[in-house]
Tab-separated table of N, CA and C in Angstrom:
chain	number	residue	atom	x	y	z
A	247	MET	N	-12.724	7.049	0.823
A	247	MET	CA	-13.275	5.727	0.547
A	247	MET	C	-12.580	4.728	1.478
A	248	ASN	N	-13.361	3.951	2.180
A	248	ASN	CA	-12.793	2.912	3.031
A	248	ASN	C	-12.994	1.541	2.365
A	249	LYS	N	-12.619	0.496	3.068
A	249	LYS	CA	-12.676	-0.847	2.473
A	249	LYS	C	-14.107	-1.242	2.099
A	250	ALA	N	-15.070	-0.923	2.949
A	250	ALA	CA	-16.465	-1.266	2.662
A	250	ALA	C	-16.967	-0.530	1.413
A	251	ASP	N	-16.587	0.734	1.285
A	251	ASP	CA	-16.969	1.502	0.095
A	251	ASP	C	-16.335	0.912	-1.157
A	252	LEU	N	-15.077	0.505	-1.043
A	252	LEU	CA	-14.380	-0.087	-2.176
A	252	LEU	C	-15.018	-1.413	-2.581
A	253	ILE	N	-15.415	-2.215	-1.611
A	253	ILE	CA	-16.095	-3.481	-1.901
A	253	ILE	C	-17.416	-3.219	-2.627
A	254	ALA	N	-18.166	-2.234	-2.153
A	254	ALA	CA	-19.436	-1.887	-2.804
A	254	ALA	C	-19.193	-1.407	-4.235
A	255	HIS	N	-18.144	-0.627	-4.449
A	255	HIS	CA	-17.816	-0.136	-5.790
A	255	HIS	C	-17.430	-1.291	-6.718
A	256	ILE	N	-16.606	-2.205	-6.223
A	256	ILE	CA	-16.201	-3.371	-7.018
A	256	ILE	C	-17.428	-4.203	-7.377
A	257	ALA	N	-18.306	-4.419	-6.408
A	257	ALA	CA	-19.521	-5.213	-6.649
A	257	ALA	C	-20.379	-4.578	-7.735
A	258	THR	N	-20.517	-3.268	-7.696
A	258	THR	CA	-21.330	-2.562	-8.689
A	258	THR	C	-20.685	-2.606	-10.066
A	259	GLU	N	-19.404	-2.263	-10.145
A	259	GLU	CA	-18.707	-2.185	-11.433
A	259	GLU	C	-18.566	-3.552	-12.112
A	260	ALA	N	-18.283	-4.585	-11.319
A	260	ALA	CA	-18.045	-5.919	-11.882
A	260	ALA	C	-19.296	-6.788	-11.881
A	261	LYS	N	-20.409	-6.222	-11.403
A	261	LYS	CA	-21.662	-6.966	-11.317
A	261	LYS	C	-21.492	-8.273	-10.531
A	262	LEU	N	-20.907	-8.111	-9.349
A	262	LEU	CA	-20.685	-9.229	-8.429
A	262	LEU	C	-21.487	-8.992	-7.162
A	263	SER	N	-21.647	-10.049	-6.384
A	263	SER	CA	-22.236	-9.857	-5.062
A	263	SER	C	-21.166	-9.211	-4.184
A	264	LYS	N	-21.597	-8.602	-3.091
A	264	LYS	CA	-20.631	-7.968	-2.190
A	264	LYS	C	-19.693	-9.002	-1.573
A	265	ILE	N	-20.180	-10.210	-1.357
A	265	ILE	CA	-19.343	-11.269	-0.798
A	265	ILE	C	-18.235	-11.645	-1.780
A	266	ASP	N	-18.595	-11.790	-3.061
A	266	ASP	CA	-17.598	-12.110	-4.077
A	266	ASP	C	-16.617	-10.958	-4.278
A	267	ALA	N	-17.117	-9.732	-4.214
A	267	ALA	CA	-16.247	-8.563	-4.351
A	267	ALA	C	-15.269	-8.486	-3.190
A	268	GLU	N	-15.740	-8.809	-1.980
A	268	GLU	CA	-14.847	-8.797	-0.818
A	268	GLU	C	-13.786	-9.880	-0.949
A	269	ARG	N	-14.173	-11.058	-1.417
A	269	ARG	CA	-13.198	-12.135	-1.636
A	269	ARG	C	-12.147	-11.719	-2.657
A	270	ALA	N	-12.589	-11.063	-3.736
A	270	ALA	CA	-11.656	-10.609	-4.769
A	270	ALA	C	-10.695	-9.562	-4.221
A	271	LEU	N	-11.211	-8.596	-3.477
A	271	LEU	CA	-10.360	-7.561	-2.900
A	271	LEU	C	-9.376	-8.159	-1.899
A	272	ASN	N	-9.849	-9.067	-1.055
A	272	ASN	CA	-8.954	-9.718	-0.089
A	272	ASN	C	-7.881	-10.534	-0.787
A	273	ALA	N	-8.215	-11.161	-1.922
A	273	ALA	CA	-7.227	-11.927	-2.685
A	273	ALA	C	-6.156	-11.003	-3.254
A	274	VAL	N	-6.555	-9.845	-3.750
A	274	VAL	CA	-5.583	-8.876	-4.274
A	274	VAL	C	-4.675	-8.375	-3.153
A	275	ILE	N	-5.269	-8.019	-2.032
A	275	ILE	CA	-4.491	-7.514	-0.903
A	275	ILE	C	-3.505	-8.559	-0.396
A	276	SER	N	-3.952	-9.806	-0.262
A	276	SER	CA	-3.049	-10.847	0.226
A	276	SER	C	-1.957	-11.150	-0.794
A	277	GLY	N	-2.276	-11.080	-2.086
A	277	GLY	CA	-1.265	-11.292	-3.112
A	277	GLY	C	-0.184	-10.227	-3.072
A	278	VAL	N	-0.589	-8.973	-2.928
A	278	VAL	CA	0.381	-7.880	-2.831
A	278	VAL	C	1.209	-8.029	-1.555
A	279	THR	N	0.544	-8.306	-0.440
A	279	THR	CA	1.235	-8.447	0.839
A	279	THR	C	2.246	-9.580	0.808
A	280	ASN	N	1.849	-10.748	0.310
A	280	ASN	CA	2.754	-11.900	0.266
A	280	ASN	C	3.935	-11.650	-0.661
A	281	THR	N	3.700	-11.005	-1.788
A	281	THR	CA	4.788	-10.716	-2.722
A	281	THR	C	5.777	-9.735	-2.109
A	282	LEU	N	5.281	-8.692	-1.454
A	282	LEU	CA	6.173	-7.724	-0.818
A	282	LEU	C	6.930	-8.342	0.349
A	283	ALA	N	6.269	-9.210	1.109
A	283	ALA	CA	6.935	-9.880	2.232
A	283	ALA	C	8.079	-10.756	1.745
A	284	ALA	N	7.942	-11.305	0.539
A	284	ALA	CA	8.993	-12.142	-0.040
A	284	ALA	C	10.073	-11.308	-0.731
A	285	GLY	N	9.901	-9.977	-0.735
A	285	GLY	CA	10.905	-9.108	-1.330
A	285	GLY	C	10.668	-8.774	-2.789
A	286	GLY	N	9.530	-9.167	-3.343
A	286	GLY	CA	9.230	-8.913	-4.748
A	286	GLY	C	8.550	-7.573	-4.959
A	287	THR	N	8.180	-7.312	-6.198
A	287	THR	CA	7.450	-6.095	-6.544
A	287	THR	C	6.155	-6.470	-7.255
A	288	VAL	N	5.176	-5.588	-7.165
A	288	VAL	CA	3.901	-5.773	-7.846
A	288	VAL	C	3.669	-4.528	-8.701
A	289	ALA	N	3.636	-4.711	-10.018
A	289	ALA	CA	3.435	-3.594	-10.937
A	289	ALA	C	2.092	-3.750	-11.634
A	290	ILE	N	1.281	-2.707	-11.565
A	290	ILE	CA	-0.008	-2.673	-12.258
A	290	ILE	C	0.105	-1.538	-13.276
A	291	THR	N	0.235	-1.899	-14.525
A	291	THR	CA	0.487	-0.932	-15.587
A	291	THR	C	-0.537	0.192	-15.572
A	292	GLY	N	-0.057	1.423	-15.570
A	292	GLY	CA	-0.907	2.594	-15.564
A	292	GLY	C	-1.343	3.039	-14.183
A	293	PHE	N	-1.368	2.130	-13.216
A	293	PHE	CA	-1.798	2.463	-11.853
A	293	PHE	C	-0.608	2.774	-10.967
A	294	GLY	N	0.364	1.847	-10.925
A	294	GLY	CA	1.541	2.061	-10.095
A	294	GLY	C	2.238	0.769	-9.765
A	295	ALA	N	3.260	0.885	-8.926
A	295	ALA	CA	4.049	-0.277	-8.547
A	295	ALA	C	4.318	-0.254	-7.046
A	296	PHE	N	4.152	-1.415	-6.431
A	296	PHE	CA	4.474	-1.599	-5.026
A	296	PHE	C	5.828	-2.286	-4.955
A	297	ALA	N	6.689	-1.833	-4.064
A	297	ALA	CA	8.009	-2.437	-3.902
A	297	ALA	C	8.427	-2.319	-2.440
A	298	VAL	N	9.491	-3.009	-2.092
A	298	VAL	CA	10.062	-2.939	-0.752
A	298	VAL	C	11.407	-2.244	-0.864
A	299	VAL	N	11.639	-1.263	0.004
A	299	VAL	CA	12.926	-0.568	0.019
A	299	VAL	C	13.554	-0.713	1.399
A	300	ASP	N	14.863	-0.690	1.425
A	300	ASP	CA	15.602	-0.770	2.688
A	300	ASP	C	15.921	0.634	3.173
A	301	ARG	N	15.612	0.913	4.418
A	301	ARG	CA	15.993	2.178	5.049
A	301	ARG	C	17.215	1.914	5.905
A	302	ALA	N	18.230	2.707	5.723
A	302	ALA	CA	19.466	2.541	6.480
A	302	ALA	C	19.262	2.972	7.933
A	303	ALA	N	20.102	2.439	8.791
A	303	ALA	CA	20.077	2.856	10.190
A	303	ALA	C	20.509	4.320	10.255
A	304	ARG	N	19.960	5.042	11.226
A	304	ARG	CA	20.299	6.457	11.345
A	304	ARG	C	20.166	6.899	12.786
A	305	VAL	N	20.675	8.078	13.045
A	305	VAL	CA	20.537	8.673	14.371
A	305	VAL	C	19.533	9.806	14.248
A	306	SER	N	18.539	9.811	15.124
A	306	SER	CA	17.498	10.820	15.104
A	306	SER	C	17.520	11.569	16.425
A	307	ARG	N	16.719	12.606	16.506
A	307	ARG	CA	16.686	13.409	17.723
A	307	ARG	C	15.242	13.593	18.171
A	308	ASN	N	15.002	13.396	19.455
A	308	ASN	CA	13.702	13.647	20.046
A	308	ASN	C	13.519	15.168	20.107
A	309	PRO	N	12.525	15.725	19.389
A	309	PRO	CA	12.395	17.180	19.355
A	309	PRO	C	12.024	17.806	20.709
A	310	LYS	N	11.401	17.040	21.571
A	310	LYS	CA	10.990	17.577	22.861
A	310	LYS	C	12.156	17.680	23.839
A	311	THR	N	12.968	16.599	23.897
A	311	THR	CA	14.055	16.567	24.880
A	311	THR	C	15.425	16.846	24.276
A	312	GLY	N	15.552	16.708	22.964
A	312	GLY	CA	16.853	16.896	22.327
A	312	GLY	C	17.731	15.663	22.409
A	313	GLU	N	17.238	14.604	23.021
A	313	GLU	CA	17.997	13.371	23.181
A	313	GLU	C	18.146	12.666	21.829
A	314	THR	N	19.335	12.132	21.561
A	314	THR	CA	19.542	11.389	20.312
A	314	THR	C	19.063	9.957	20.491
A	315	ILE	N	18.504	9.428	19.408
A	315	ILE	CA	17.942	8.080	19.417
A	315	ILE	C	18.478	7.337	18.202
A	316	ALA	N	18.903	6.103	18.400
A	316	ALA	CA	19.357	5.269	17.280
A	316	ALA	C	18.140	4.591	16.661
A	317	VAL	N	17.923	4.833	15.371
A	317	VAL	CA	16.812	4.216	14.650
A	317	VAL	C	17.405	3.082	13.818
A	318	PRO	N	16.967	1.841	14.049
A	318	PRO	CA	17.573	0.706	13.338
A	318	PRO	C	17.177	0.671	11.855
A	319	ALA	N	17.949	-0.055	11.075
A	319	ALA	CA	17.639	-0.269	9.661
A	319	ALA	C	16.352	-1.077	9.573
A	320	THR	N	15.581	-0.832	8.528
A	320	THR	CA	14.312	-1.534	8.373
A	320	THR	C	13.927	-1.617	6.901
A	321	ARG	N	12.992	-2.494	6.611
A	321	ARG	CA	12.425	-2.612	5.255
A	321	ARG	C	11.019	-2.055	5.306
A	322	VAL	N	10.669	-1.217	4.328
A	322	VAL	CA	9.351	-0.588	4.302
A	322	VAL	C	8.745	-0.709	2.911
A	323	PRO	N	7.406	-0.792	2.827
A	323	PRO	CA	6.761	-0.816	1.514
A	323	PRO	C	6.758	0.578	0.902
A	324	LYS	N	6.796	0.628	-0.423
A	324	LYS	CA	6.801	1.894	-1.151
A	324	LYS	C	5.862	1.749	-2.342
A	325	PHE	N	5.188	2.839	-2.699
A	325	PHE	CA	4.301	2.849	-3.857
A	325	PHE	C	4.748	3.942	-4.804
A	326	LYS	N	4.968	3.592	-6.065
A	326	LYS	CA	5.321	4.561	-7.091
A	326	LYS	C	4.117	4.704	-8.015
A	327	VAL	N	3.648	5.924	-8.176
A	327	VAL	CA	2.431	6.204	-8.938
A	327	VAL	C	2.671	6.004	-10.428
A	328	GLY	N	1.702	5.379	-11.108
A	328	GLY	CA	1.759	5.167	-12.550
A	328	GLY	C	1.258	6.392	-13.309
A	329	SER	N	1.533	6.422	-14.594
A	329	SER	CA	1.214	7.592	-15.408
A	329	SER	C	-0.280	7.853	-15.523
A	330	ASN	N	-1.094	6.813	-15.669
A	330	ASN	CA	-2.541	7.029	-15.798
A	330	ASN	C	-3.144	7.585	-14.522
A	331	LEU	N	-2.710	7.073	-13.377
A	331	LEU	CA	-3.210	7.570	-12.087
A	331	LEU	C	-2.760	9.001	-11.868
A	332	LYS	N	-1.514	9.289	-12.187
A	332	LYS	CA	-0.989	10.640	-12.032
A	332	LYS	C	-1.773	11.636	-12.891
A	333	ALA	N	-2.077	11.246	-14.120
A	333	ALA	CA	-2.827	12.116	-15.030
A	333	ALA	C	-4.264	12.314	-14.544
A	334	ALA	N	-4.873	11.272	-13.996
A	334	ALA	CA	-6.256	11.369	-13.520
A	334	ALA	C	-6.378	12.304	-12.324
A	335	VAL	N	-5.388	12.298	-11.481
A	335	VAL	CA	-5.412	13.154	-10.290
A	335	VAL	C	-5.104	14.603	-10.652
A	336	ALA	N	-4.204	14.780	-11.599
A	336	ALA	CA	-3.821	16.155	-12.005
A	336	ALA	C	-4.965	16.778	-12.755
């Protein structure tokens, strides 16, 4: 399912126009993005939680040449699956 498919699904399920469904989806995406950028978490009960985690700096190796490379510390988004989603997939 891509973004267009998701918009069509939202429009059908919520009985909205596709334009309104796209606005709603974009609002959710921007809300999650802005909250994570500020260092917060977004928890949707039963679905999962989005959070930001810090990855420590490390030394890695190029598998082709064997050369060592310094990988800097960074912040990355993380998603933890909720119980309802986990049960639905299993």
